[in-house]
């Protein structure tokens, strides 16, 4: 690594992982992280891993704590389920690194993503966040990064295809890009590198989000501070994706739409905000129809999805979810 980075604290990098009943995934993640980090000379002695448990009912994380006993790996236990953003904030409050990496437990880091990312940080002081590509089993789509919601995108979501259009577009942009990285509006929260002083300056993740859209909100506030969001698409991690959330399609869907409404309310002005919110409400009805059609193919998933959209209609797309 070619850098004049001066380490002002005990560690250069603090990696923060949030757990909720995903101990098996965390074990695989830790093995991959340790194997990769210990091969990188400038990082092998300057990293720490912080695992925050969100009051997992199975209480199995203590077994991993014994297995991975180390002065570089720290476990913290919350008495309640804080959600993703507030769990990350708790981990960040314990961190001693100059940089933070928020990493999902269902990720595998086998290649050296760290050297190019730190080199890029050191080459441009206006970079606030960097994220690698997240390898998934959809070769024609790239859901690792994107651009802010707009009217056209939300119109497509009336038919349930907006997310696929954006993923297809991002795949084309990166495939034909002459650079290894591009500037984007947001990156997916499964792997976020950010300077700790910047994270502290903007008061971390917004505590109003329980789960989903907190990374878009974070990126929006970082950009408002004058920093850039960079998607480093030429380096990759493996990401299974939404393992915890999709164990319950009802909760997953309710929290996604409620958080999206909250994001619209916080970051868009009249009249665009009203138009986007109207389209979001209309999507609830169109999605009920779509999942009724899909019911013969996926009966249980369709049942949970329809139940979630009915709930959201009744509760006015509330962001005060009274279910855990």
CSV table of C-alpha atoms in Angstrom, one decimal:
chain,number,residue,atom,x,y,z
A,1,UNK,CA,0.0,0.0,0.0
A,2,UNK,CA,1.3,3.4,-1.0
A,3,UNK,CA,0.0,5.8,1.7
A,4,UNK,CA,1.1,8.4,4.2
A,5,UNK,CA,-1.8,7.5,6.5
A,6,UNK,CA,-0.9,8.3,10.1
A,7,UNK,CA,-2.7,6.1,12.6
A,8,UNK,CA,-4.1,8.5,15.2
A,9,UNK,CA,-5.8,5.9,17.3
A,10,UNK,CA,-5.2,2.3,18.4
A,11,UNK,CA,-6.5,0.8,15.1
A,12,UNK,CA,-6.7,1.9,11.5
A,13,UNK,CA,-9.9,0.0,10.8
A,14,UNK,CA,-12.9,-1.1,13.0
A,15,UNK,CA,-15.2,-3.6,11.4
A,16,UNK,CA,-18.7,-3.6,12.9
A,17,UNK,CA,-21.1,-6.6,12.4
A,18,UNK,CA,-24.6,-6.7,13.7
A,19,UNK,CA,-26.1,-10.0,14.7
A,20,UNK,CA,-29.6,-11.3,15.1
A,21,UNK,CA,-29.8,-15.1,15.1
A,22,UNK,CA,-27.1,-15.4,12.4
A,23,UNK,CA,-24.3,-17.0,14.3
A,24,UNK,CA,-23.5,-19.6,11.6
A,25,UNK,CA,-23.1,-16.9,9.0
A,26,UNK,CA,-21.0,-14.8,11.4
A,27,UNK,CA,-18.6,-17.7,12.0
A,28,UNK,CA,-18.0,-18.0,8.2
A,29,UNK,CA,-17.7,-14.3,7.9
A,30,UNK,CA,-15.1,-14.1,10.7
A,31,UNK,CA,-13.0,-16.9,9.2
A,32,UNK,CA,-12.9,-15.2,5.8
A,33,UNK,CA,-12.1,-11.8,7.4
A,34,UNK,CA,-9.3,-13.1,9.5
A,35,UNK,CA,-7.8,-15.1,6.7
A,36,UNK,CA,-7.8,-12.0,4.4
A,37,UNK,CA,-6.8,-9.3,6.9
A,38,UNK,CA,-3.8,-11.4,8.3
A,39,UNK,CA,-2.4,-11.5,4.8
A,40,UNK,CA,-2.3,-7.7,4.4
A,41,UNK,CA,0.8,-6.2,6.0
A,42,UNK,CA,-0.4,-2.7,6.8
A,43,UNK,CA,-3.7,-4.1,8.4
A,44,UNK,CA,-2.7,-7.3,10.1
A,45,UNK,CA,-2.0,-5.5,13.4
A,46,UNK,CA,-4.2,-2.5,13.0
A,47,UNK,CA,-7.7,-3.8,12.9
A,48,UNK,CA,-10.5,-4.7,15.3
A,49,UNK,CA,-13.8,-6.5,14.8
A,50,UNK,CA,-16.8,-5.5,16.9
A,51,UNK,CA,-19.9,-7.7,17.0
A,52,UNK,CA,-23.1,-6.3,18.4
A,53,UNK,CA,-25.8,-8.8,19.3
A,54,UNK,CA,-29.4,-7.4,18.9
A,55,UNK,CA,-30.9,-9.5,21.8
A,56,UNK,CA,-30.9,-12.7,19.7
A,57,UNK,CA,-33.5,-15.1,21.2
A,58,UNK,CA,-31.2,-18.2,20.6
A,59,UNK,CA,-28.4,-16.7,22.7
A,60,UNK,CA,-25.8,-18.7,20.8
A,61,UNK,CA,-23.3,-15.8,20.2
A,62,UNK,CA,-21.5,-16.6,23.5
A,63,UNK,CA,-20.3,-19.8,21.9
A,64,UNK,CA,-18.6,-17.8,19.1
A,65,UNK,CA,-17.2,-15.4,21.7
A,66,UNK,CA,-15.3,-18.4,23.3
A,67,UNK,CA,-14.2,-19.7,19.9
A,68,UNK,CA,-12.8,-16.4,18.7
A,69,UNK,CA,-11.4,-15.2,21.9
A,70,UNK,CA,-9.0,-12.4,20.9
A,71,UNK,CA,-8.0,-8.8,21.9
A,72,UNK,CA,-9.0,-7.9,18.3
A,73,UNK,CA,-12.5,-9.3,18.4
A,74,UNK,CA,-15.0,-7.7,20.8
A,75,UNK,CA,-18.6,-8.8,21.6
A,76,UNK,CA,-21.3,-6.4,22.8
A,77,UNK,CA,-24.8,-7.5,23.8
A,78,UNK,CA,-27.9,-5.3,23.7
A,79,UNK,CA,-30.8,-5.9,26.0
A,80,UNK,CA,-33.2,-5.0,23.2
A,81,UNK,CA,-33.3,-5.4,19.4
A,82,UNK,CA,-32.0,-2.0,18.3
A,83,UNK,CA,-32.4,-2.6,14.6
A,84,UNK,CA,-29.6,-2.2,12.1
A,85,UNK,CA,-28.8,1.5,12.3
A,86,UNK,CA,-28.8,1.9,16.1
A,87,UNK,CA,-26.9,-1.4,16.4
A,88,UNK,CA,-24.2,0.1,14.1
A,89,UNK,CA,-24.2,3.3,16.2
A,90,UNK,CA,-23.6,1.2,19.3
A,91,UNK,CA,-20.7,-0.6,17.7
A,92,UNK,CA,-19.2,2.7,16.4
A,93,UNK,CA,-19.3,4.1,19.9
A,94,UNK,CA,-17.0,1.3,21.0
A,95,UNK,CA,-14.7,1.6,17.9
A,96,UNK,CA,-11.1,2.8,18.1
A,97,UNK,CA,-10.3,2.9,14.4
A,98,UNK,CA,-9.8,5.8,12.1
A,99,UNK,CA,-12.1,4.1,9.6
A,100,UNK,CA,-15.2,2.1,10.0
A,101,UNK,CA,-16.5,-0.8,8.0
A,102,UNK,CA,-20.1,-1.8,8.6
A,103,UNK,CA,-20.4,-5.4,7.3
A,104,UNK,CA,-23.3,-7.7,7.1
A,105,UNK,CA,-22.9,-11.1,8.8
A,106,UNK,CA,-23.9,-13.0,5.7
A,107,UNK,CA,-20.9,-11.8,3.7
A,108,UNK,CA,-17.6,-13.5,2.8
A,109,UNK,CA,-14.5,-11.4,2.2
A,110,UNK,CA,-11.9,-13.6,0.3
A,111,UNK,CA,-10.1,-11.0,-1.8
A,112,UNK,CA,-8.1,-8.0,-0.6
A,113,UNK,CA,-10.7,-5.2,-0.9
A,114,UNK,CA,-8.9,-3.2,1.7
A,115,UNK,CA,-5.7,-2.0,-0.1
A,116,UNK,CA,-7.4,-0.4,-3.1
A,117,UNK,CA,-10.1,1.2,-0.9
A,118,UNK,CA,-7.6,2.8,1.5
A,119,UNK,CA,-5.5,3.9,-1.4
A,120,UNK,CA,-8.6,5.6,-2.9
A,121,UNK,CA,-9.5,7.3,0.4
A,122,UNK,CA,-6.0,8.7,0.6
A,123,UNK,CA,-6.0,9.9,-3.0
A,124,UNK,CA,-9.1,12.2,-2.5
A,125,UNK,CA,-10.1,13.9,0.8
A,126,UNK,CA,-13.6,14.6,-0.6
A,127,UNK,CA,-14.5,10.9,-0.6
A,128,UNK,CA,-16.7,10.1,2.4
A,129,UNK,CA,-18.0,6.6,1.7
A,130,UNK,CA,-16.6,3.7,-0.4
A,131,UNK,CA,-18.3,0.3,-1.0
A,132,UNK,CA,-17.2,-2.8,-2.9
A,133,UNK,CA,-19.4,-4.8,-5.3
A,134,UNK,CA,-21.5,-7.4,-3.7
A,135,UNK,CA,-21.4,-10.6,-5.6
A,136,UNK,CA,-24.9,-12.2,-5.9
A,137,UNK,CA,-26.4,-14.9,-8.1
A,138,UNK,CA,-28.0,-12.5,-10.6
A,139,UNK,CA,-25.5,-11.9,-13.4
A,140,UNK,CA,-27.4,-9.3,-15.3
A,141,UNK,CA,-28.2,-7.1,-12.3
A,142,UNK,CA,-26.1,-5.1,-9.8
A,143,UNK,CA,-27.9,-4.1,-6.6
A,144,UNK,CA,-24.8,-2.9,-4.7
A,145,UNK,CA,-25.4,0.8,-5.5
A,146,UNK,CA,-27.8,3.2,-7.1
A,147,UNK,CA,-29.4,6.6,-7.5
A,148,UNK,CA,-32.0,8.4,-5.5
A,149,UNK,CA,-35.7,7.4,-6.1
A,150,UNK,CA,-37.5,9.4,-8.7
A,151,UNK,CA,-40.9,9.5,-10.3
A,152,UNK,CA,-40.0,7.2,-13.2
A,153,UNK,CA,-38.5,4.7,-10.9
A,154,UNK,CA,-41.5,4.7,-8.6
A,155,UNK,CA,-43.9,4.4,-11.6
A,156,UNK,CA,-42.0,1.2,-12.6
A,157,UNK,CA,-42.4,-0.1,-9.0
A,158,UNK,CA,-46.2,0.0,-9.6
A,159,UNK,CA,-45.5,-3.1,-11.7
A,160,UNK,CA,-42.8,-4.4,-9.3
A,161,UNK,CA,-40.0,-3.9,-11.8
A,162,UNK,CA,-38.3,-0.7,-10.6
A,163,UNK,CA,-35.6,-2.4,-8.6
A,164,UNK,CA,-34.7,-4.7,-11.5
A,165,UNK,CA,-34.5,-1.8,-13.9
A,166,UNK,CA,-32.1,0.0,-11.5
A,167,UNK,CA,-30.1,-3.1,-11.0
A,168,UNK,CA,-29.8,-3.7,-14.8
A,169,UNK,CA,-28.9,0.0,-15.4
A,170,UNK,CA,-26.2,-0.1,-12.7
A,171,UNK,CA,-24.8,-3.3,-14.2
A,172,UNK,CA,-24.5,-1.6,-17.6
A,173,UNK,CA,-22.9,1.5,-16.1
A,174,UNK,CA,-20.2,-0.5,-14.4
A,175,UNK,CA,-19.6,-2.8,-17.3
A,176,UNK,CA,-18.9,0.0,-19.7
A,177,UNK,CA,-17.1,2.3,-17.2
A,178,UNK,CA,-13.5,3.1,-18.1
A,179,UNK,CA,-12.7,3.3,-14.3
A,180,UNK,CA,-12.7,0.7,-11.6
A,181,UNK,CA,-15.1,2.9,-9.5
A,182,UNK,CA,-17.9,5.4,-10.1
A,183,UNK,CA,-19.6,8.1,-8.2
A,184,UNK,CA,-23.2,7.1,-7.1
A,185,UNK,CA,-25.9,8.5,-4.8
A,186,UNK,CA,-26.0,5.5,-2.4
A,187,UNK,CA,-24.5,2.1,-1.7
A,188,UNK,CA,-26.1,-0.9,-0.1
A,189,UNK,CA,-25.5,-1.2,3.6
A,190,UNK,CA,-24.0,-4.7,3.6
A,191,UNK,CA,-20.4,-3.2,3.3
A,192,UNK,CA,-19.8,0.4,4.0
A,193,UNK,CA,-16.4,2.0,4.5
A,194,UNK,CA,-16.6,5.5,6.1
A,195,UNK,CA,-14.2,7.7,8.0
A,196,UNK,CA,-15.0,7.6,11.7
A,197,UNK,CA,-14.6,11.3,12.2
A,198,UNK,CA,-17.2,11.9,9.4
A,199,UNK,CA,-19.5,9.3,10.9
A,200,UNK,CA,-19.3,11.0,14.2
A,201,UNK,CA,-19.8,14.4,12.7
A,202,UNK,CA,-23.1,13.5,11.1
A,203,UNK,CA,-24.2,11.6,14.3
A,204,UNK,CA,-24.1,8.2,12.7
A,205,UNK,CA,-27.1,6.4,11.3
A,206,UNK,CA,-30.5,8.1,11.8
A,207,UNK,CA,-32.2,6.5,14.8
A,208,UNK,CA,-35.7,6.9,13.3
A,209,UNK,CA,-35.0,4.0,10.9
A,210,UNK,CA,-35.3,0.5,12.5
A,211,UNK,CA,-34.2,-1.4,9.4
A,212,UNK,CA,-33.8,-0.6,5.6
A,213,UNK,CA,-33.1,2.8,3.9
A,214,UNK,CA,-30.8,3.9,6.7
A,215,UNK,CA,-27.9,3.6,4.3
A,216,UNK,CA,-29.6,5.9,1.8
A,217,UNK,CA,-30.2,8.3,4.5
A,218,UNK,CA,-26.6,8.1,5.7
A,219,UNK,CA,-25.3,8.7,2.1
A,220,UNK,CA,-27.7,11.6,1.6
A,221,UNK,CA,-26.3,13.4,4.7
A,222,UNK,CA,-22.7,12.6,3.8
A,223,UNK,CA,-23.3,14.2,0.4
A,224,UNK,CA,-24.9,17.3,2.0
A,225,UNK,CA,-21.6,17.7,3.9
A,226,UNK,CA,-19.8,18.0,0.6
A,227,UNK,CA,-18.4,14.4,0.3
A,228,UNK,CA,-18.6,11.8,-2.4
A,229,UNK,CA,-20.1,8.3,-2.4
A,230,UNK,CA,-17.9,5.9,-4.4
A,231,UNK,CA,-18.9,2.5,-5.7
A,232,UNK,CA,-15.7,0.4,-6.2
A,233,UNK,CA,-17.2,-2.1,-8.6
A,234,UNK,CA,-14.0,-3.9,-9.6
A,235,UNK,CA,-13.4,-5.4,-6.1
A,236,UNK,CA,-15.9,-7.8,-4.7
A,237,UNK,CA,-17.3,-9.5,-1.6
A,238,UNK,CA,-19.8,-12.4,-1.6
A,239,UNK,CA,-23.2,-11.5,-0.1
A,240,UNK,CA,-26.0,-13.9,0.4
A,241,UNK,CA,-28.5,-11.1,1.0
A,242,UNK,CA,-31.3,-10.4,3.4
A,243,UNK,CA,-30.9,-13.7,5.3
A,244,UNK,CA,-32.3,-12.3,8.6
A,245,UNK,CA,-35.1,-10.2,7.1
A,246,UNK,CA,-36.5,-12.7,4.7
A,247,UNK,CA,-37.1,-15.3,7.3
A,248,UNK,CA,-40.2,-13.3,7.8
A,249,UNK,CA,-41.6,-11.8,4.6
A,250,UNK,CA,-44.3,-9.9,6.5
A,251,UNK,CA,-41.8,-8.0,8.7
A,252,UNK,CA,-39.3,-7.5,5.8
A,253,UNK,CA,-42.0,-5.9,3.6
A,254,UNK,CA,-43.6,-3.7,6.3
A,255,UNK,CA,-40.3,-2.3,7.4
A,256,UNK,CA,-39.0,-1.8,3.9
A,257,UNK,CA,-42.0,0.3,2.8
A,258,UNK,CA,-42.3,2.2,6.2
A,259,UNK,CA,-38.6,3.1,6.0
A,260,UNK,CA,-39.0,4.2,2.3
A,261,UNK,CA,-41.9,6.5,3.3
A,262,UNK,CA,-39.7,7.9,6.1
A,263,UNK,CA,-36.9,8.6,3.6
A,264,UNK,CA,-39.2,10.4,1.3
A,265,UNK,CA,-40.5,12.6,4.1
A,266,UNK,CA,-37.1,13.5,5.4
A,267,UNK,CA,-35.3,14.2,2.1
A,268,UNK,CA,-37.7,15.4,-0.6
A,269,UNK,CA,-39.5,18.8,-0.8
A,270,UNK,CA,-43.0,19.6,-2.0
A,271,UNK,CA,-44.3,18.8,-4.6
A,272,UNK,CA,-41.9,15.9,-5.4
A,273,UNK,CA,-42.5,14.4,-2.0
A,274,UNK,CA,-46.3,14.3,-2.4
A,275,UNK,CA,-45.9,12.7,-5.8
A,276,UNK,CA,-43.5,10.0,-4.5
A,277,UNK,CA,-45.7,9.3,-1.5
A,278,UNK,CA,-48.8,9.0,-3.7
A,279,UNK,CA,-47.0,6.5,-5.9
A,280,UNK,CA,-45.8,4.6,-2.8
A,281,UNK,CA,-49.4,4.3,-1.6
A,282,UNK,CA,-50.6,3.1,-5.1
A,283,UNK,CA,-47.8,0.5,-5.0
A,284,UNK,CA,-49.5,-1.2,-2.0
A,285,UNK,CA,-52.6,-1.9,-4.0
A,286,UNK,CA,-50.8,-2.9,-7.2
A,287,UNK,CA,-48.5,-5.3,-5.2
A,288,UNK,CA,-51.6,-7.0,-3.6
A,289,UNK,CA,-52.8,-7.7,-7.1
A,290,UNK,CA,-49.4,-8.9,-8.3
A,291,UNK,CA,-49.0,-11.3,-5.3
A,292,UNK,CA,-52.5,-12.6,-5.8
A,293,UNK,CA,-51.5,-13.6,-9.3
A,294,UNK,CA,-48.3,-15.2,-8.0
A,295,UNK,CA,-50.1,-17.1,-5.2
A,296,UNK,CA,-50.3,-20.5,-7.1
A,297,UNK,CA,-46.5,-20.4,-7.6
A,298,UNK,CA,-45.5,-19.3,-4.1
A,299,UNK,CA,-48.4,-19.7,-1.7
A,300,UNK,CA,-46.8,-18.9,1.7
A,301,UNK,CA,-44.7,-16.0,0.5
A,302,UNK,CA,-47.7,-14.5,-1.3
A,303,UNK,CA,-49.8,-14.9,1.8
A,304,UNK,CA,-47.2,-13.0,3.9
A,305,UNK,CA,-46.7,-10.3,1.2
A,306,UNK,CA,-50.5,-9.6,0.9
A,307,UNK,CA,-50.8,-9.5,4.6
A,308,UNK,CA,-48.0,-6.9,4.8
A,309,UNK,CA,-49.5,-4.6,2.2
A,310,UNK,CA,-53.0,-4.8,3.9
A,311,UNK,CA,-51.2,-3.9,7.2
A,312,UNK,CA,-49.5,-0.9,5.6
A,313,UNK,CA,-52.7,0.4,4.1
A,314,UNK,CA,-54.5,0.1,7.4
A,315,UNK,CA,-51.6,1.8,9.3
A,316,UNK,CA,-50.9,4.6,6.8
A,317,UNK,CA,-47.5,3.3,5.9
A,318,UNK,CA,-46.5,3.8,9.5
A,319,UNK,CA,-42.9,4.0,10.5
A,320,UNK,CA,-43.7,3.1,14.1
A,321,UNK,CA,-43.9,-0.6,13.6
A,322,UNK,CA,-45.5,-2.2,16.7
A,323,UNK,CA,-44.2,-5.7,15.8
A,324,UNK,CA,-40.7,-7.2,16.4
